[in-house]
Amino acid sequence: MKLLKLWRTFKEGLRNFYRNGLLTIATVSVLAMSLYVVGFISTRGVMTNLLLQETEKKINISVYFNPEVSENKILEVKDTLDGYQEIKSIEYVSRNRALEEFLAGNQDSVIRQALDEIGGNPLLASLVITANDTGQYDIINEAIEKAEFRDQISRINYQKNKEIIGKLGDTLRAERKEGFVAGIIFIVIAILITFNAIRLTMYSHKQEFEIMRLVGASNMYVRMPFVFEGIFYGIAAAAVSMILLLITAKYSSLSVLFITGDVWGFYVKYWWAILGILLLFGILLGIVGGFVAIRRHLKA
Amino acid sequence: MIKFEKVSKIFPGDFIALEDIDLFIGKGEFVSIVGQSGSGKTTLLKLIYAEEQPEKGRIYFNKRPLDGIKKKHLPFFRRNIGTVFQDFKLLPQKTVFENVAYALEVEGESNNEIGEKVPKILDIVGLSDKMEKHPNQLSGGEQQRASLARALIHRPLVLIADEPTGNLDPISTWELVQLLLKVNELGTTVLLATHNKDIVDKLGKRVIALDKGRVIHDHKKGKYVI
């Protein structure tokens, strides 16, 4: 019997959904706009995070050794540095490999000609050091500066990159923080607007609640169709907002707000996760909104 | 069947809707409740179907005190009582059939049973040919008969009709009264709140008159007196 009642309330909710016409369109539109804002801010946040992680991965210290320092000596230094707990990895780049990489990256014939004229390999061997955490580069840099092998080092490129890396990191971190705060504010506003829209929809059913109770319907039986109606609003709104997000990513100039270029690629890769979150959020808003909105009309 | 024991209903702002009501309505009675607007007729009826609770006194339904019914059991209690109102209170988005069927659906009756019972009751109230119409496609009299069909589908012990003829023309009014009498003959207790002097006088049944929340007349074969 319970299943039969559940099925009936489901059908009732579906019927309300398509019979309400304009009211359904209005509620779905508001909910879809809320989800769109939430989706936009969330994906922007996720992409900023990814970008920050990518940038952090690219940060390293290159220690260049004087030309006369032998490979064995450099590898000895490498072994010493391997003992530092702040260091995640050290890669040895020999003079030959440095030259190969340089040539691979510079096909320009003028540069090749210049190298020929110089004769030999002007590049230095180096150790490329990656830290466990970006905040630890200062410590590593300081340790190398004070190390006994300091006089064998030609230069450390950390100082040079430090400022650029620091600025980029600061910008992204600030972006992440601001995005988070703005996101929370927008999400709260979206929830309030959606709640209000659902409340108005439920208010239009106010007299029906009274009638239903008078013919002996339990509060749960009265409530369930509206909970299902909320679920349908959520599903429809999630679909609409997903389409809007895809359109934004593909065509709109708004995508420049996403900092990084390949928003479309991001959506194509994670569309199922984004849709899942939108559905979850939409359904949750629909259910909770419906539940709370009709509670006040259901005095026993 | 229904017993009021020193019942008072006071609304916020110290408005006394009913005061010190002692009343007994037996099984199978047909009782007209009369009185001016604001005399307490509707409040008296609402107390019976537990839409309102009294501030003082006790009400019994089949010897059971209503204040003892838990909130979650109220829907089950209300299935003992059919209600008909001046404004019909039909669900506008449902057809006549769906409106009547709804009262059975909430009980969890099977679709087969609903398919059997609803056409029968609609036949009794003369709406067999209007089953698929929506309320806004019916006349006032037809809407009230649909509402009556819904009230009766449970086979209630008591039928409460609060100004059911208020929006009806004279012919529809008498058709409805005839139906109420028929229902009463089949054993259902009928409580009819009305302003219609003609109906009350012609019925020749028990009349309870209210004034300012008090019972001023209660006659077995009464006339409309206020």
XYZ file of C-alpha atoms in Angstrom:
526
model
C 0.000 0.000 0.000
C 2.848 2.337 0.821
C 4.369 1.751 -2.609
C 1.028 2.414 -4.252
C 0.706 5.682 -2.340
C 4.282 6.636 -3.222
C 3.587 5.933 -6.885
C 0.408 8.020 -6.725
C 2.202 10.962 -5.136
C 4.939 10.661 -7.772
C 2.357 10.814 -10.562
C 0.641 13.703 -8.800
C 3.935 15.592 -8.604
C 4.632 14.989 -12.283
C 1.120 16.145 -13.175
C 1.530 19.313 -11.073
C 4.819 19.937 -12.815
C 3.418 19.996 -16.327
C -0.033 21.332 -15.488
C 1.345 24.396 -13.703
C 2.504 25.846 -17.025
C 3.816 29.366 -16.550
C 4.467 28.843 -12.859
C 6.659 25.850 -13.696
C 8.555 27.860 -16.302
C 9.096 30.697 -13.822
C 10.293 28.402 -11.023
C 12.571 26.387 -13.318
C 14.037 29.618 -14.739
C 14.897 30.993 -11.312
C 16.329 27.681 -10.176
C 18.278 27.298 -13.437
C 19.770 30.775 -13.063
C 20.820 29.941 -9.507
C 22.409 26.695 -10.644
C 24.089 28.497 -13.526
C 25.684 30.974 -11.118
C 26.718 28.155 -8.791
C 28.076 26.097 -11.707
C 29.940 29.042 -13.203
C 31.576 29.997 -9.925
C 32.406 26.407 -9.027
C 34.046 25.566 -12.346
C 35.930 28.839 -12.242
C 37.163 27.918 -8.756
C 38.165 24.426 -9.827
C 40.019 25.769 -12.878
C 41.848 28.381 -10.798
C 42.907 25.617 -8.467
C 44.131 23.450 -11.305
C 46.063 26.365 -12.742
C 47.624 27.110 -9.371
C 48.644 23.491 -8.980
C 50.101 23.450 -12.483
C 52.052 26.629 -11.812
C 53.324 25.307 -8.518
C 54.519 22.168 -10.287
C 56.548 24.342 -12.652
C 58.360 26.139 -9.854
C 61.877 24.819 -9.228
C 65.407 25.957 -8.469
C 68.113 25.423 -11.065
C 71.625 25.382 -9.634
C 74.257 25.943 -12.368
C 77.774 24.714 -11.745
C 80.995 26.266 -12.977
C 82.255 24.676 -16.250
C 85.293 23.096 -14.583
C 83.255 21.152 -11.982
C 83.220 17.480 -12.874
C 80.092 15.398 -13.295
C 81.133 13.212 -10.335
C 81.396 16.243 -8.091
C 77.949 17.456 -9.183
C 76.475 14.012 -8.495
C 78.110 14.120 -5.045
C 76.359 17.426 -4.389
C 73.159 15.836 -5.637
C 73.567 13.008 -3.105
C 74.086 15.561 -0.345
C 70.980 17.485 -1.349
C 68.962 14.257 -1.560
C 69.153 14.129 2.215
C 67.151 17.356 2.612
C 63.621 16.534 3.694
C 62.248 19.693 2.039
C 63.386 18.473 -1.384
C 61.015 16.344 -3.397
C 63.200 15.587 -6.407
C 66.522 16.552 -7.999
C 67.252 16.141 -11.662
C 70.764 16.313 -13.067
C 71.015 18.103 -16.423
C 74.441 17.615 -17.996
C 75.994 20.231 -20.295
C 75.309 18.039 -23.338
C 71.670 17.501 -22.399
C 71.270 21.218 -21.758
C 72.620 21.913 -25.247
C 70.354 19.305 -26.839
C 67.315 20.724 -25.113
C 68.331 24.234 -26.062
C 68.718 23.292 -29.712
C 65.461 21.382 -29.721
C 63.701 24.462 -28.397
C 65.472 26.920 -30.751
C 65.328 25.931 -34.394
C 66.393 29.452 -35.412
C 69.399 29.235 -37.756
C 70.887 32.513 -36.442
C 71.173 31.069 -32.956
C 72.736 27.866 -34.330
C 75.196 29.960 -36.312
C 76.100 31.955 -33.212
C 76.714 28.742 -31.280
C 78.964 27.443 -34.072
C 80.979 30.650 -33.966
C 81.422 30.434 -30.219
C 82.624 26.875 -30.669
C 81.998 24.216 -28.033
C 79.172 24.127 -25.543
C 78.631 27.398 -23.661
C 75.876 25.962 -21.427
C 76.420 24.867 -17.859
C 75.499 21.616 -16.108
C 72.783 22.037 -13.510
C 70.689 20.414 -10.814
C 66.967 21.119 -11.096
C 65.460 20.979 -7.605
C 61.757 20.648 -6.837
C 60.519 21.224 -3.286
C 57.719 19.426 -1.499
C 56.006 22.735 -0.920
C 56.371 26.085 -2.677
C 56.976 27.797 0.670
C 60.164 25.746 1.174
C 62.154 27.204 -1.738
C 63.502 29.994 0.448
C 64.892 27.467 2.948
C 66.463 25.354 0.189
C 67.931 28.412 -1.493
C 69.414 29.611 1.784
C 70.896 26.178 2.544
C 72.601 26.043 -0.867
C 73.916 29.586 -0.463
C 75.569 28.586 2.813
C 76.775 25.145 1.667
C 80.476 24.265 1.421
C 80.123 23.665 -2.355
C 78.876 27.261 -2.855
C 82.120 28.306 -4.632
C 81.575 25.641 -7.326
C 78.225 27.149 -8.221
C 78.057 29.666 -11.034
C 74.539 30.919 -10.329
C 71.207 29.954 -8.826
C 68.213 30.998 -10.905
C 65.880 31.078 -7.927
C 66.319 34.779 -7.263
C 65.506 35.539 -10.881
C 62.287 33.510 -10.932
C 61.297 34.203 -7.397
C 59.528 37.446 -8.088
C 57.555 36.189 -11.116
C 56.589 32.970 -9.382
C 55.663 34.805 -6.227
C 53.456 37.276 -8.087
C 51.672 34.582 -10.061
C 51.158 32.487 -6.927
C 49.853 35.498 -4.990
C 47.445 36.390 -7.810
C 46.099 32.880 -8.056
C 45.807 32.518 -4.302
C 43.976 35.844 -4.038
C 41.801 34.759 -6.937
C 41.018 31.510 -5.177
C 40.126 33.324 -1.960
C 38.017 35.996 -3.651
C 36.346 33.402 -5.849
C 35.496 31.402 -2.761
C 33.984 34.365 -0.912
C 32.102 35.607 -3.995
C 30.970 32.049 -4.653
C 29.542 31.658 -1.159
C 27.722 35.001 -1.416
C 26.257 34.156 -4.824
C 25.271 30.688 -3.727
C 23.487 32.044 -0.636
C 21.647 34.609 -2.787
C 20.757 31.888 -5.299
C 19.396 29.655 -2.522
C 17.299 32.495 -1.085
C 15.845 33.417 -4.480
C 15.069 29.790 -5.254
C 13.450 29.237 -1.878
C 11.283 32.265 -2.457
C 10.263 31.096 -5.918
C 9.299 27.668 -4.581
C 7.505 29.279 -1.633
C 5.392 31.325 -4.052
C 4.604 28.233 -6.088
C 3.526 26.386 -2.949
C 1.484 29.387 -1.830
C -0.554 29.046 -5.009
C -1.465 25.537 -3.821
C -2.435 26.761 -0.356
C -6.150 26.062 -0.689
C -5.447 22.630 -2.114
C -3.533 21.656 1.025
C -6.607 22.468 3.100
C -8.892 20.445 0.821
C -6.536 17.473 0.803
C -6.365 17.401 4.562
C -10.149 17.686 4.839
C -10.702 14.562 2.756
C -8.397 12.681 5.083
C -4.977 12.898 3.437
C -2.088 12.606 5.877
C 0.433 15.435 5.937
C 2.964 13.139 4.271
C 0.522 12.307 1.467
C -0.114 16.011 0.908
C 3.582 16.806 1.036
C 5.023 14.082 -1.186
C 3.669 15.333 -4.555
C 5.230 18.710 -3.831
C 8.512 17.101 -2.884
C 8.443 15.245 -6.208
C 7.476 18.498 -7.922
C 10.580 20.036 -6.319
C 12.679 17.164 -7.661
C 11.328 17.740 -11.179
C 12.104 21.452 -10.891
C 15.639 20.482 -9.861
C 16.123 18.080 -12.780
C 14.734 20.511 -15.359
C 16.768 23.391 -13.946
C 19.973 21.302 -13.892
C 19.492 20.434 -17.562
C 18.808 24.063 -18.511
C 21.764 25.402 -16.526
C 24.082 22.737 -17.997
C 23.107 23.828 -21.504
C 23.660 27.485 -20.547
C 27.085 26.666 -19.079
C 28.080 24.789 -22.229
C 26.934 27.678 -24.403
C 28.919 30.079 -22.228
C 32.017 27.911 -22.453
C 31.748 27.439 -26.197
C 30.688 30.825 -27.518
C 30.491 33.575 -24.976
C 33.192 36.114 -24.344
C 32.446 35.467 -20.691
C 34.875 32.579 -20.920
C 37.717 35.088 -20.663
C 36.726 35.403 -17.035
C 37.915 31.858 -16.580
C 41.563 32.979 -16.602
C 42.744 30.005 -18.540
C 41.896 29.120 -22.114
C 40.469 25.676 -22.505
C 37.146 25.958 -20.697
C 35.352 23.971 -23.381
C 37.863 21.148 -23.011
C 37.327 21.192 -19.277
C 33.545 20.898 -19.745
C 33.849 18.123 -22.285
C 36.120 16.188 -19.943
C 34.072 16.675 -16.767
C 30.520 17.205 -18.102
C 29.162 14.219 -16.149
C 30.598 15.484 -12.869
C 29.305 19.003 -13.477
C 25.858 17.735 -14.453
C 25.872 15.431 -11.418
C 26.642 18.307 -9.071
C 24.011 20.528 -10.715
C 21.430 17.756 -10.451
C 22.297 17.080 -6.835
C 22.204 20.738 -5.930
C 19.030 21.382 -7.928
C 17.172 18.403 -6.495
C 18.319 19.250 -2.981
C 17.139 22.850 -3.365
C 13.857 21.651 -4.834
C 13.199 19.137 -2.077
C 14.232 21.322 0.841
C 12.459 24.350 -0.658
C 9.265 22.366 -1.177
C 9.436 20.742 2.230
C 10.000 23.977 4.114
C 7.509 25.965 2.029
C 4.544 23.677 2.642
C 5.321 22.993 6.280
C 3.585 26.175 7.350
C 0.431 25.223 5.459
C 0.193 21.824 7.083
C -1.062 22.447 10.574
C -2.838 19.303 11.639
C -22.431 9.945 18.710
C -21.207 13.568 19.063
C -21.110 15.127 22.493
C -20.051 18.641 23.527
C -19.270 19.035 27.226
C -18.994 22.660 28.411
C -17.078 23.580 25.256
C -15.710 27.096 24.703
C -13.674 28.287 21.749
C -11.811 31.549 22.144
C -9.814 33.013 19.255
C -6.781 35.292 19.721
C -7.816 38.767 20.812
C -10.266 37.233 23.325
C -12.924 36.742 20.689
C -15.331 34.191 22.114
C -16.665 32.121 19.195
C -18.420 29.526 21.345
C -19.184 29.579 25.033
C -20.186 26.783 27.359
C -21.767 24.536 24.763
C -23.437 21.334 25.978
C -24.809 19.276 23.145
C -25.568 15.728 22.132
C -26.188 14.596 18.565
C -27.307 11.002 18.152
C -26.533 8.528 15.391
C -28.673 8.979 12.288
C -29.989 12.413 13.260
C -30.503 15.245 10.775
C -29.665 18.489 12.539
C -29.940 21.998 11.116
C -27.719 24.563 12.770
C -28.916 28.101 12.320
C -27.785 31.519 13.459
C -26.593 34.859 12.191
C -23.191 35.241 10.586
C -20.580 35.107 13.343
C -22.866 33.210 15.708
C -20.436 30.267 15.819
C -21.981 27.746 13.378
C -18.827 27.138 11.354
C -16.640 27.028 14.470
C -18.948 24.410 15.974
C -18.584 22.264 12.857
C -14.806 22.783 12.680
C -14.512 21.531 16.242
C -16.264 18.313 15.217
C -13.842 17.525 12.396
C -10.968 18.672 14.604
C -9.875 21.547 12.395
C -10.041 23.640 15.585
C -9.505 22.641 19.180
C -11.561 24.012 22.092
C -9.946 26.131 24.793
C -12.313 24.709 27.423
C -14.419 21.585 27.674
C -14.351 18.341 25.743
C -15.818 16.938 22.569
C -16.522 13.224 22.122
C -16.962 11.377 18.847
C -18.359 7.883 19.320
C -17.545 8.208 23.037
C -13.919 8.987 22.226
C -12.538 12.390 23.300
C -11.153 14.289 20.314
C -8.326 15.849 22.332
C -6.994 12.319 22.809
C -6.389 11.835 19.092
C -2.755 12.221 18.149
C -1.997 14.687 15.353
C -0.744 11.954 13.081
C -3.992 10.032 13.523
C -6.212 12.990 12.606
C -6.340 12.084 8.871
C -7.722 8.655 9.816
C -10.286 10.235 12.133
C -11.384 12.668 9.413
C -12.225 9.780 7.134
C -15.250 9.197 9.426
C -16.593 12.597 8.471
C -17.623 13.914 5.088
C -17.571 17.675 4.537
C -19.378 19.903 2.063
C -18.833 23.665 1.898
C -20.390 26.720 0.315
C -17.347 27.185 -1.935
C -17.286 23.470 -2.894
C -13.556 23.101 -2.211
C -12.888 20.971 -5.268
C -9.321 20.618 -6.515
C -9.359 22.824 -9.639
C -6.766 20.875 -11.605
C -8.529 17.541 -11.212
C -11.541 16.219 -13.080
C -14.734 15.309 -11.222
C -13.682 11.655 -11.249
C -10.181 12.513 -9.946
C -11.601 14.766 -7.221
C -13.796 11.988 -5.866
C -11.127 9.334 -6.395
C -8.618 11.406 -4.418
C -10.526 10.720 -1.192
C -10.008 7.002 -1.798
C -6.434 7.313 -3.042
C -5.325 8.850 0.245
C -6.581 5.695 1.990
C -4.504 3.548 -0.336
C -7.524 1.906 -2.049
C -6.644 -0.069 -5.164
C -7.256 1.331 -8.636
C -9.847 -1.407 -9.269
C -11.859 -0.461 -6.220
C -11.644 3.211 -7.132
C -12.777 2.362 -10.668
C -15.857 0.616 -9.234
C -16.837 2.950 -6.414
C -16.403 6.376 -7.993
C -18.785 5.900 -10.976
C -21.395 4.463 -8.592
C -21.382 7.461 -6.272
C -21.315 9.872 -9.224
C -24.380 8.076 -10.566
C -26.176 8.573 -7.239
C -25.525 12.356 -7.307
C -26.409 12.530 -11.017
C -22.996 13.316 -12.442
C -22.296 10.183 -14.487
C -22.009 12.202 -17.676
C -19.692 14.845 -16.151
C -16.935 12.576 -14.808
C -14.215 13.893 -17.065
C -15.101 17.577 -16.657
C -13.049 19.965 -14.546
C -14.783 21.992 -11.797
C -14.712 25.182 -13.861
C -16.755 23.414 -16.556
C -19.607 22.666 -14.124
C -22.514 24.729 -12.786
C -22.627 25.609 -9.079
C -25.153 22.856 -8.401
C -23.045 20.276 -10.227
C -19.911 21.325 -8.355
C -21.743 20.963 -5.063
C -22.968 17.497 -6.051
C -19.398 16.525 -6.980
C -18.303 17.784 -3.584
C -21.075 15.735 -1.944
C -20.002 12.641 -3.888
C -16.469 13.080 -2.573
C -17.777 13.526 0.977
C -19.813 10.343 0.736
C -17.318 8.059 -0.991
C -15.852 7.016 2.378
C -19.333 6.068 3.648
C -18.810 8.500 6.511
C -20.621 8.242 9.833
C -21.284 11.981 9.805
C -21.830 14.396 6.945
C -21.106 18.043 7.716
C -22.556 20.576 5.295
C -21.551 24.172 6.000
C -23.798 26.538 4.009
C -23.853 24.099 1.083
C -26.653 25.948 -0.685
C -25.176 29.432 -0.291
C -24.067 29.609 -3.917
C -26.899 27.639 -5.501
C -30.104 28.548 -7.340
C -33.416 27.358 -5.813
C -33.679 24.236 -7.986
C -30.128 23.110 -7.275
C -30.714 23.911 -3.601
C -33.659 21.518 -3.407
C -31.865 18.837 -5.382
C -29.052 18.989 -2.865
C -31.401 18.922 0.119
C -33.112 15.842 -1.342
C -29.718 14.182 -1.633
C -28.877 15.062 1.975
C -32.172 13.535 3.119
C -31.435 10.418 1.093
C -27.992 10.130 2.687
C -29.577 10.571 6.110
C -32.157 7.868 5.412
C -29.299 5.475 4.702
C -28.078 6.035 8.266
C -25.550 8.870 8.029
C -25.824 11.625 10.623
C -26.200 14.949 8.785
C -25.271 18.346 10.253
C -26.449 21.205 8.076
C -25.429 24.790 8.853
C -27.606 27.150 6.874
C -29.205 30.574 6.603
C -31.997 29.223 4.404
C -35.253 29.543 6.369
C -37.295 27.691 3.702
C -35.155 24.586 3.884
C -35.124 24.426 7.678
C -38.856 24.957 7.989
C -39.721 22.379 5.341
C -37.372 19.745 6.720
C -39.170 19.583 10.053
C -36.076 18.085 11.671
C -34.050 19.036 14.749
C -32.905 22.671 14.784
C -30.143 24.118 16.936
C -29.996 27.921 16.947
C -26.837 29.750 17.963
C -26.379 33.368 18.969
C -23.109 34.969 20.007
C -21.560 31.575 20.589
C -24.356 30.156 22.746
C -27.152 27.688 22.030
C -30.397 29.645 22.283
C -32.830 27.016 20.920
C -32.639 23.277 20.459
C -35.914 21.736 19.238
C -36.531 18.202 18.027
C -38.859 19.315 15.206
C -37.932 22.923 14.993
C -38.339 25.889 12.748
C -35.864 28.558 11.708
C -35.660 30.908 14.696
C -32.913 33.418 15.465
